[in-house]
JSON list of C-alpha atoms in Angstrom, two decimals:
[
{"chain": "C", "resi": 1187, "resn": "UNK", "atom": "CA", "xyz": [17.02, -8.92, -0.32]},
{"chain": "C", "resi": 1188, "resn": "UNK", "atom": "CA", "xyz": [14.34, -6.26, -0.42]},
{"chain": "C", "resi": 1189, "resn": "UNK", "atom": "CA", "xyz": [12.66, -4.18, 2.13]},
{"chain": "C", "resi": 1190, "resn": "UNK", "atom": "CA", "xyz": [9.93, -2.63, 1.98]},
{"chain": "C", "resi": 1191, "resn": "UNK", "atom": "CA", "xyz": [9.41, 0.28, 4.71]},
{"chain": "C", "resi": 1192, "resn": "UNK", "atom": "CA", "xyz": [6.46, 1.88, 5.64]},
{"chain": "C", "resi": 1193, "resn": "UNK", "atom": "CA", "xyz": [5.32, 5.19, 7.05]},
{"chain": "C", "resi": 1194, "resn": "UNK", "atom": "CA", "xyz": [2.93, 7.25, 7.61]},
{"chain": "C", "resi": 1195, "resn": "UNK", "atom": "CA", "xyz": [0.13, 6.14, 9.64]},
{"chain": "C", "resi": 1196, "resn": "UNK", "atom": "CA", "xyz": [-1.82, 7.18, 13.07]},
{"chain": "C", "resi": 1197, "resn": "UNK", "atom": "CA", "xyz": [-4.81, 8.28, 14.59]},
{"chain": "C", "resi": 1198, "resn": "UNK", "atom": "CA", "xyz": [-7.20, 10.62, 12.81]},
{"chain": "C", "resi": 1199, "resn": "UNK", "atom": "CA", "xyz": [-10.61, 12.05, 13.08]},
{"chain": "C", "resi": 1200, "resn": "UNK", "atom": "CA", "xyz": [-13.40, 11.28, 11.25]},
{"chain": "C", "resi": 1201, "resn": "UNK", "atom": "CA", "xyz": [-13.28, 12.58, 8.22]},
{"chain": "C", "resi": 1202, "resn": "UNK", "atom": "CA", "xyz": [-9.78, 13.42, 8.51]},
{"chain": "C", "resi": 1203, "resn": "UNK", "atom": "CA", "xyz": [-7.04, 12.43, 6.37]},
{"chain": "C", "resi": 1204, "resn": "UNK", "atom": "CA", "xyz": [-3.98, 10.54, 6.17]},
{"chain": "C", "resi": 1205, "resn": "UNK", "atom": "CA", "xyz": [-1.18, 9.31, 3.63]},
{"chain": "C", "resi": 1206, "resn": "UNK", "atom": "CA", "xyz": [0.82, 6.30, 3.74]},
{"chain": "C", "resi": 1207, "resn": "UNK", "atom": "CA", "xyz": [4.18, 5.68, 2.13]},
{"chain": "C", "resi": 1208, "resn": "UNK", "atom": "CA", "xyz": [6.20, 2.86, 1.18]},
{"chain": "C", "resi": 1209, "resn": "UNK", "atom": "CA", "xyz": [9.32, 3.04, 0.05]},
{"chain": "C", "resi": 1210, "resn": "UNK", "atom": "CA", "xyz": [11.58, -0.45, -1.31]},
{"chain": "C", "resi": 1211, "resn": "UNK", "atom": "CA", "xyz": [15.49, -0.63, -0.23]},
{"chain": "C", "resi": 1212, "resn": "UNK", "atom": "CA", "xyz": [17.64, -3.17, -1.92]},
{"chain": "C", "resi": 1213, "resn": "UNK", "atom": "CA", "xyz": [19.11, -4.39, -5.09]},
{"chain": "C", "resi": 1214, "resn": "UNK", "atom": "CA", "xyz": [16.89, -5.03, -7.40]},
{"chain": "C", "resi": 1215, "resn": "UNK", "atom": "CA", "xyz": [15.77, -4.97, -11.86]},
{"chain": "C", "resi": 1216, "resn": "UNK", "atom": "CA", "xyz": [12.20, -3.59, -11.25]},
{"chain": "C", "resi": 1217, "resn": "UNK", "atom": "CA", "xyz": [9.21, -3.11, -9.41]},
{"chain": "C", "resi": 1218, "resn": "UNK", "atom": "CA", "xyz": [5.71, -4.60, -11.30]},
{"chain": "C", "resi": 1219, "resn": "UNK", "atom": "CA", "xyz": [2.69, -3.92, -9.00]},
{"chain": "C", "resi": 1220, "resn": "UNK", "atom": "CA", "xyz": [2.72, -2.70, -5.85]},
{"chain": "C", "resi": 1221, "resn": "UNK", "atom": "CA", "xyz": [-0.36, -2.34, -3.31]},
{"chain": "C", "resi": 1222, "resn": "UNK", "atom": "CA", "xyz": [-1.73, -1.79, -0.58]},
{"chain": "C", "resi": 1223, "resn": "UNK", "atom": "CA", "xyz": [-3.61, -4.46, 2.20]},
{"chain": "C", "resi": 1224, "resn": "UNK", "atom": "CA", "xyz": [-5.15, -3.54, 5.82]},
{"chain": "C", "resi": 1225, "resn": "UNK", "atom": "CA", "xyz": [-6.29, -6.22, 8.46]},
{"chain": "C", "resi": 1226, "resn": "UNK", "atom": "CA", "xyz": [-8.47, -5.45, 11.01]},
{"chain": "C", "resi": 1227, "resn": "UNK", "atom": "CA", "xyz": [-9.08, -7.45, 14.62]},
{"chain": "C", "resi": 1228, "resn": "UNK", "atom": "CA", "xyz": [-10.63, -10.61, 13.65]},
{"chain": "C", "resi": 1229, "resn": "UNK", "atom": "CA", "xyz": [-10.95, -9.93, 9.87]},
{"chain": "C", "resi": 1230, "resn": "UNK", "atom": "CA", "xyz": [-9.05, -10.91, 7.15]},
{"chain": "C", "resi": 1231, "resn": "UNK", "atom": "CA", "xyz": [-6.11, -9.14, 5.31]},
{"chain": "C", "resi": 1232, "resn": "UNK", "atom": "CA", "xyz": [-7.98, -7.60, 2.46]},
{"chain": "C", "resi": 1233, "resn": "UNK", "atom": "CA", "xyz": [-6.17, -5.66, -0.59]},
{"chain": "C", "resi": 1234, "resn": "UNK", "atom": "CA", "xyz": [-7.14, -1.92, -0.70]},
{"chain": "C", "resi": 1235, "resn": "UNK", "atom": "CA", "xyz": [-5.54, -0.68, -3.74]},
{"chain": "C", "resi": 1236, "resn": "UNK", "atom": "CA", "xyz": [-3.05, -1.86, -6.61]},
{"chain": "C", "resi": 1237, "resn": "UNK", "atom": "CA", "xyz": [-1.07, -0.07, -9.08]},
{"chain": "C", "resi": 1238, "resn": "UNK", "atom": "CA", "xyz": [0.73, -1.69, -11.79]},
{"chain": "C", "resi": 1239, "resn": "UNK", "atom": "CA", "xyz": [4.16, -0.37, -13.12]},
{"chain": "C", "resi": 1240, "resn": "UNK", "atom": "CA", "xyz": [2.20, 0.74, -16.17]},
{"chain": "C", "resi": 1241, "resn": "UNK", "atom": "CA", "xyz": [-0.06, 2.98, -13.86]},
{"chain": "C", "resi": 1242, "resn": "UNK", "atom": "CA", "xyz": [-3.53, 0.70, -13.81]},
{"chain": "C", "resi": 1243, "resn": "UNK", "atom": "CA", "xyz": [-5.02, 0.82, -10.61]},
{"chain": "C", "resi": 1244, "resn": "UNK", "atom": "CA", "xyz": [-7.82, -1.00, -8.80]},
{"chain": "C", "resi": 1245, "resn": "UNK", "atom": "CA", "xyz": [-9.88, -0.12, -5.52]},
{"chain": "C", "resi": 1246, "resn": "UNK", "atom": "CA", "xyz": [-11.36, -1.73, -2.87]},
{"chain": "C", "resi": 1247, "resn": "UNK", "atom": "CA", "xyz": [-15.16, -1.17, -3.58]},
{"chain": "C", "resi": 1248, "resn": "UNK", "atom": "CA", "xyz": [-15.35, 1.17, -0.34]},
{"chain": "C", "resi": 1249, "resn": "UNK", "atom": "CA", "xyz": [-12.62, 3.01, -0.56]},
{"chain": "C", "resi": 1250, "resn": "UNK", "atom": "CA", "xyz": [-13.62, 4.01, -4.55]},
{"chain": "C", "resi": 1251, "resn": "UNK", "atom": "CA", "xyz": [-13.45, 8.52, -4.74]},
{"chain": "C", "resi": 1252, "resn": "UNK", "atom": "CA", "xyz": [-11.72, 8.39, -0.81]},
{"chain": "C", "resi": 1253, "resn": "UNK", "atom": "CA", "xyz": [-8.40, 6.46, -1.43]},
{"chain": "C", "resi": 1254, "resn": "UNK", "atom": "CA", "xyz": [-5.88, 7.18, -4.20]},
{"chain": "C", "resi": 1255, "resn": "UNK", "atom": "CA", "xyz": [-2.89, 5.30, -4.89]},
{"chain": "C", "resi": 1256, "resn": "UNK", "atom": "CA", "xyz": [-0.03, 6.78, -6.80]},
{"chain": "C", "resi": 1257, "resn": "UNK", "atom": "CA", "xyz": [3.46, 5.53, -7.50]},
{"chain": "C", "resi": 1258, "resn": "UNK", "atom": "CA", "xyz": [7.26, 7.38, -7.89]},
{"chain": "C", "resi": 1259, "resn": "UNK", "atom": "CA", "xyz": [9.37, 4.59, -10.07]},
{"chain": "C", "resi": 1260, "resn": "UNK", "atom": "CA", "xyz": [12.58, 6.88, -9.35]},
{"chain": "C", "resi": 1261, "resn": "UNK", "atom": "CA", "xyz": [12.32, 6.35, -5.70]},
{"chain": "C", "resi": 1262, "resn": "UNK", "atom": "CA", "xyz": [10.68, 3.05, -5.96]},
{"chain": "C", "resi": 1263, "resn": "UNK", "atom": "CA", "xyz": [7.92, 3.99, -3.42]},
{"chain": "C", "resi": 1264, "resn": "UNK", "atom": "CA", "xyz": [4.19, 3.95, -3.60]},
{"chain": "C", "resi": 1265, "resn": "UNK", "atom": "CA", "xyz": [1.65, 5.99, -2.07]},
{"chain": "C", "resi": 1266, "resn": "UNK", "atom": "CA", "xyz": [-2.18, 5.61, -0.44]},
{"chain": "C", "resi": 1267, "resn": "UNK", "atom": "CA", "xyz": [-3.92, 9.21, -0.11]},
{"chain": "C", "resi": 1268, "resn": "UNK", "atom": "CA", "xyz": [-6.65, 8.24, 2.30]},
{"chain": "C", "resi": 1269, "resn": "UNK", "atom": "CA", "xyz": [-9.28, 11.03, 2.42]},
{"chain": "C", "resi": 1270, "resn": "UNK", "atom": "CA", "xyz": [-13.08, 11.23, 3.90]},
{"chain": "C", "resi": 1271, "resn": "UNK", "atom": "CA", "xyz": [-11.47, 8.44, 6.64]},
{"chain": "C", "resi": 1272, "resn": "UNK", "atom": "CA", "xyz": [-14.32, 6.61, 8.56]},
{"chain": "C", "resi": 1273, "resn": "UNK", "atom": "CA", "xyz": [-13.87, 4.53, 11.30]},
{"chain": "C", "resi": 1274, "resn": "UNK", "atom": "CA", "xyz": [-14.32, 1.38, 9.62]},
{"chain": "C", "resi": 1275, "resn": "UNK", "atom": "CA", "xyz": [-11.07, 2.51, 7.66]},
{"chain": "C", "resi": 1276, "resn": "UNK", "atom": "CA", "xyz": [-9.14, 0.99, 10.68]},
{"chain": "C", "resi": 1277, "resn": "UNK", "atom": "CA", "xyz": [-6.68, -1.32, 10.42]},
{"chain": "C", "resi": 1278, "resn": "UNK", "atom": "CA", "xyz": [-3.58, -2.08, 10.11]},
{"chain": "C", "resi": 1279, "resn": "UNK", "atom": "CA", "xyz": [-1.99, -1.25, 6.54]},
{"chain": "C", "resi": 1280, "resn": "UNK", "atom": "CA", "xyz": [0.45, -3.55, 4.88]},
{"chain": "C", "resi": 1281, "resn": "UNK", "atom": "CA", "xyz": [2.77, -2.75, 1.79]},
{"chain": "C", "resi": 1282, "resn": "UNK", "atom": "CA", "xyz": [2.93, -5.02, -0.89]},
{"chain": "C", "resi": 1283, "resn": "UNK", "atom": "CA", "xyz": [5.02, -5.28, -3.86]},
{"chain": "C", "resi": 1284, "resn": "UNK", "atom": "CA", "xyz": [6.00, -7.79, -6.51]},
{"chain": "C", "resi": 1285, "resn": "UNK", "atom": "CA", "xyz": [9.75, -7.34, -7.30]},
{"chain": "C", "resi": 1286, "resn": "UNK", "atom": "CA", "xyz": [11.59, -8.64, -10.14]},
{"chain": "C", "resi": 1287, "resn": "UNK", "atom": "CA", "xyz": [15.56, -9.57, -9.56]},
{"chain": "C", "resi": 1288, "resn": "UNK", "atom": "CA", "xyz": [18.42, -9.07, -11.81]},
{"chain": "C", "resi": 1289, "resn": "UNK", "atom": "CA", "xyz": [18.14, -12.46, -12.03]},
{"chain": "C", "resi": 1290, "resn": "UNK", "atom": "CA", "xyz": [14.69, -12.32, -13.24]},
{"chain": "C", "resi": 1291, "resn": "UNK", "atom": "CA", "xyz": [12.85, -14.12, -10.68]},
{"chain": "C", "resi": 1292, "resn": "UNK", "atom": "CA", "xyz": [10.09, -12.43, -8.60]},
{"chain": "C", "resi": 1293, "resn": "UNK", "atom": "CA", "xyz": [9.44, -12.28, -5.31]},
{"chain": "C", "resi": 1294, "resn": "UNK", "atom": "CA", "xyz": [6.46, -10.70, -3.57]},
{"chain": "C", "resi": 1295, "resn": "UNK", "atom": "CA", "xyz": [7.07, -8.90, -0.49]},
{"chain": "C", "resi": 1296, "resn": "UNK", "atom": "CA", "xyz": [5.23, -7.21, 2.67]},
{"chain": "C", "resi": 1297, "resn": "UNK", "atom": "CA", "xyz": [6.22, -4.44, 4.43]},
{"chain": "C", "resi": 1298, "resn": "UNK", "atom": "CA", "xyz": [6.08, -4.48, 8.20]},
{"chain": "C", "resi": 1299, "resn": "UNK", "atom": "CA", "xyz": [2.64, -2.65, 9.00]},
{"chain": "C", "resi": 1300, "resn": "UNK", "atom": "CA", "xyz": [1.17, 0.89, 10.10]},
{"chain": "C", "resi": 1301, "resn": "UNK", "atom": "CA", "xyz": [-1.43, 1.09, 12.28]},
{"chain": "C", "resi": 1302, "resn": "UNK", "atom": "CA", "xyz": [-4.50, 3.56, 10.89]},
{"chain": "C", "resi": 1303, "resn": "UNK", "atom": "CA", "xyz": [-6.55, 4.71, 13.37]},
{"chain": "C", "resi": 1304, "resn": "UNK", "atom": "CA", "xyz": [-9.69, 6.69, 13.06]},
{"chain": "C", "resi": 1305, "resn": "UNK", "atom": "CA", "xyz": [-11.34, 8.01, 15.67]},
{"chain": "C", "resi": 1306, "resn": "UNK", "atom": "CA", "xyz": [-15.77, 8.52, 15.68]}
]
C-alpha cells in the first residue's frame, strides 16, 4: 500500500507565496507521473500541474509563469511552487501519483488534501 502525504498549505496574501509537498511512503518499483489537482466549493477537481518521471511537465492554463512543479525521485516526493497567488488560487490541493508495484501493476493514488487559502 502507498501513501501519499501532503504538506504545506495555508492562508496567504495576495500575491504571496506558498509551496506544497508530497511525499509517497510504502513499498513500491517506481513512481511515473505525479501531479497536482485543487477543488474548489462547488467546482470540479481540476489538475494543476503534472510531471512525468522523465521530467515533462504540463500547466493549468492559469497557473502558466506562477506555479512550478518539480520532482526529487530519491525521496519520491513532488513539489508545487505557487508564486503571484490570487484569490481564485483557492482550493483545496490534492496529490496525485501513478505508482508502479514490484509486481508491475499500477495504481493511481490521492493524497489526503491541503487547504490553500488566499486572502484579497
Amino acid at each position: 500500500q502507498v501513501q501519499l502525504v501532503e504538506s504545506g498549505g495555508g492562508l496567504v496574501q495576495f500575491g504571496g507565496s506558498l509551496r506544497l509537498s508530497c511525499a509517497a511512503r510504502g513499498n513500491f518499483f517506481n513512481i511515473n507521473t505525479m501531479a497536482w489537482y485543487r477543488q474548489a466549493p462547488g467546482n470540479q477537481r481540476e489538475l494543476v500541474a503534472r510531471i512525468t518521471d522523465g521530467d515533462i511537465t504540463h500547466y493549468l492554463d492559469p497557473v502558466k509563469g506562477r506555479f512550478t512543479i518539480s520532482r526529487d525521485n530519491a525521496k519520491n516526493t513532488v513539489y508545487l511552487q505557487m508564486n503571484s497567488l490570487k484569490p481564485e488560487d483557492t482550493a483545496v490541493y490534492y496529490c496525485n501519483a501513478d505508482v508502479t508495484s514490484w509486481s508491475r501493476d499500477t495504481t493511481t493514488y490521492w493524497g489526503q488534501g491541503t487547504q490553500v487559502t488566499v486572502s484579497s
